[in-house]
Tab-separated table of C-alpha atoms in Angstrom:
chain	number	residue	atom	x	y	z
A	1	UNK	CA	125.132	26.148	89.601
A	2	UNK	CA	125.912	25.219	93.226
A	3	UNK	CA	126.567	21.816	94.955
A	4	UNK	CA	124.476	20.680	98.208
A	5	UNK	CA	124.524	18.535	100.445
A	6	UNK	CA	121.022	16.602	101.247
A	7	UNK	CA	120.947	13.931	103.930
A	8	UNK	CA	118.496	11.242	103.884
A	9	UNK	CA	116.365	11.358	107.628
A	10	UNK	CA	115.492	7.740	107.881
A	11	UNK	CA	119.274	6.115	107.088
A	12	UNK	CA	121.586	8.829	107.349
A	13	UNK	CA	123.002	8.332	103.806
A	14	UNK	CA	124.525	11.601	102.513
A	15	UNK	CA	124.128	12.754	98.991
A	16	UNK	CA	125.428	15.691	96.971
A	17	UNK	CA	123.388	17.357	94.088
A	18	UNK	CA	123.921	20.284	91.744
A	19	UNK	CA	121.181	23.310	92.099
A	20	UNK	CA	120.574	24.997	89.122
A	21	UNK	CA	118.306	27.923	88.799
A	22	UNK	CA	115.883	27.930	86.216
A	23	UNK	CA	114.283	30.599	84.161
A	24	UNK	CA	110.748	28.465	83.912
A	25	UNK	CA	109.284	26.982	86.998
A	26	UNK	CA	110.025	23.090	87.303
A	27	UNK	CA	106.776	20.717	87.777
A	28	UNK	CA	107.093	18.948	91.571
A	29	UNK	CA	110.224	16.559	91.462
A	30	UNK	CA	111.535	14.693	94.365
A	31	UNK	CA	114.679	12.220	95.141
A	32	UNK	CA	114.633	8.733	97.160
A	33	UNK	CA	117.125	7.349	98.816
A	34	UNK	CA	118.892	4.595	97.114
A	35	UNK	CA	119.587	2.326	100.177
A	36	UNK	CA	115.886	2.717	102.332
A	37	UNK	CA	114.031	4.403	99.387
A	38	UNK	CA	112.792	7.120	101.681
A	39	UNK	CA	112.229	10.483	100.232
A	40	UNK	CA	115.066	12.571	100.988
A	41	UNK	CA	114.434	15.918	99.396
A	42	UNK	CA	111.155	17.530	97.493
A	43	UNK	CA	111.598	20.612	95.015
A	44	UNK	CA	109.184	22.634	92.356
A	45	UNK	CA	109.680	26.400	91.435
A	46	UNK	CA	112.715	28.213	90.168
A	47	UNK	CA	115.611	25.187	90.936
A	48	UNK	CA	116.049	22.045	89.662
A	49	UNK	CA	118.571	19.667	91.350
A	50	UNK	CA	120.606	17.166	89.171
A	51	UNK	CA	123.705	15.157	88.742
A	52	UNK	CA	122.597	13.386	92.248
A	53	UNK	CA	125.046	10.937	94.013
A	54	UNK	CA	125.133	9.501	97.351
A	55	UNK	CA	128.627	10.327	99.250
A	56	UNK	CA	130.614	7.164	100.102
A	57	UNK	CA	133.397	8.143	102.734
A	58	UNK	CA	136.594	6.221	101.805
A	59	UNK	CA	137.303	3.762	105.277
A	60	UNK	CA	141.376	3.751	105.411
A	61	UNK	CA	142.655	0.894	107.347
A	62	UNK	CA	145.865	1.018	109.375
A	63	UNK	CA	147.491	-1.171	106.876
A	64	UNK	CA	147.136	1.448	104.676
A	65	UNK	CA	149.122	4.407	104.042
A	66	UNK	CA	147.992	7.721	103.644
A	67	UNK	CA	149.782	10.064	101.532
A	68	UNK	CA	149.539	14.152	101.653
A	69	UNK	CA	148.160	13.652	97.737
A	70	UNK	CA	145.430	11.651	98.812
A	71	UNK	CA	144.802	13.475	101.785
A	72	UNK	CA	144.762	16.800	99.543
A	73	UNK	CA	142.421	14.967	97.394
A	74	UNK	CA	140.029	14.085	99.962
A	75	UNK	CA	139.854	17.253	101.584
A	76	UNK	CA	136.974	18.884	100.090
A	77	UNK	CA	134.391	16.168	99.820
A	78	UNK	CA	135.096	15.633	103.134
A	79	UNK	CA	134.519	19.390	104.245
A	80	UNK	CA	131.705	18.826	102.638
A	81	UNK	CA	130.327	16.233	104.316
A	82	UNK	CA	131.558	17.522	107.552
A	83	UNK	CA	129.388	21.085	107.173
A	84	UNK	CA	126.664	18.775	106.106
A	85	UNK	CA	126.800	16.814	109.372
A	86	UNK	CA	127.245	19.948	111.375
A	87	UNK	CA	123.821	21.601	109.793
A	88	UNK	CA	121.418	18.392	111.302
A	89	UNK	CA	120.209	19.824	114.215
A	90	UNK	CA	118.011	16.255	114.802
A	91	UNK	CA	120.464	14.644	117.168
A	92	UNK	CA	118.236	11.020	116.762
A	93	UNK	CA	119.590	11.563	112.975
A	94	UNK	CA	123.226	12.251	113.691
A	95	UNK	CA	123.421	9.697	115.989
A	96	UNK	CA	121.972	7.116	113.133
A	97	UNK	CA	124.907	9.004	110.866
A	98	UNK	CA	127.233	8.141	113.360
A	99	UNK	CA	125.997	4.663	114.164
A	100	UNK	CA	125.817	4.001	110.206
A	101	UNK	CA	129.472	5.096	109.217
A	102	UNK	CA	130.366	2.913	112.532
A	103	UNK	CA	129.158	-0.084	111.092
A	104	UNK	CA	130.581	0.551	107.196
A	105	UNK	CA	133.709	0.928	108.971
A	106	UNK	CA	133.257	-2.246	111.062
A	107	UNK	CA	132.090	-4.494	107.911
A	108	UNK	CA	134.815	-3.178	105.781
A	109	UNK	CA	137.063	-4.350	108.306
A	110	UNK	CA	135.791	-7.875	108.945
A	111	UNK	CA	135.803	-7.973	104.586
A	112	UNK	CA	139.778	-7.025	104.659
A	113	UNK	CA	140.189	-9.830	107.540
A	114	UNK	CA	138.628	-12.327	105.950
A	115	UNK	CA	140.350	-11.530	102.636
A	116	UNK	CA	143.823	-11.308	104.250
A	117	UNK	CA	142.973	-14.652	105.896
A	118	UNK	CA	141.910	-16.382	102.961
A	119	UNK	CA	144.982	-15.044	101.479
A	120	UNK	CA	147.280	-16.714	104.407
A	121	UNK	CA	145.563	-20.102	103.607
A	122	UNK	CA	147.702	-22.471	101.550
A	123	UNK	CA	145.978	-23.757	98.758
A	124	UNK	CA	145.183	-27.632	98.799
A	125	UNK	CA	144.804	-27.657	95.022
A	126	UNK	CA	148.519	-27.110	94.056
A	127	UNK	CA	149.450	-30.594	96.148
């Protein structure tokens, strides 16, 4: 069994499945991606792919510390994701890629701002 990497063309969302090789032929199967429901990969023959799930890249914000562990931790899903961005030879779809992880980064952001404000606020209802 192998892992790969399969990146959906329309959104950009990244997803890893296991290939296994098959002794009978598999019937024609295909995947959709779960945020734009596109079809992101098509397969019949000798492999089946299973165990699908999309990638979700862990935003760390400066309040946030970073230790070697988690770092260590990280490392090869994000290896992964980097030789997956590196095969796309579209650049249309690794500009989306880029534009999307942009704009997770910038949303979880404004979420941890309004949290930490709402969290500044004193609360009226203890008075």
């Amino acid at each position: 069994m192998t892992q790969v990497v399969f990146t959906c063309t329309d959104c950009g969302a990244l997803y890893f499945a296991v290939q296994k090789e098959r002794r009978a032929s598999t019937p024609p199967r295909s995947f959709n991606c779960a945020e734009c429901n596109a079809p992101v990969y098509s397969w019949e023959g000798q492999f089946n792919y299973i165990h699908w799930r999309r990638f979700v890249p862990a935003i760390r914000d400066q309040g946030v510390i970073s230790t070697k562990q988690s770092e260590v931790a990280d490392a090869p899903e994000a290896f992964r994701l980097l030789l997956a961005f590196r095969s796309i030879r579209d650049r249309a779809a690794r500009l989306r890629i880029v534009e999307k992880a942009e704009a997770m980064a910038e949303h979880q952001r404004d979420d941890e701002a309004v949290d930490e404000h709402q969290c500044s606020l004193p609360n009226s209802s203890l008075h």
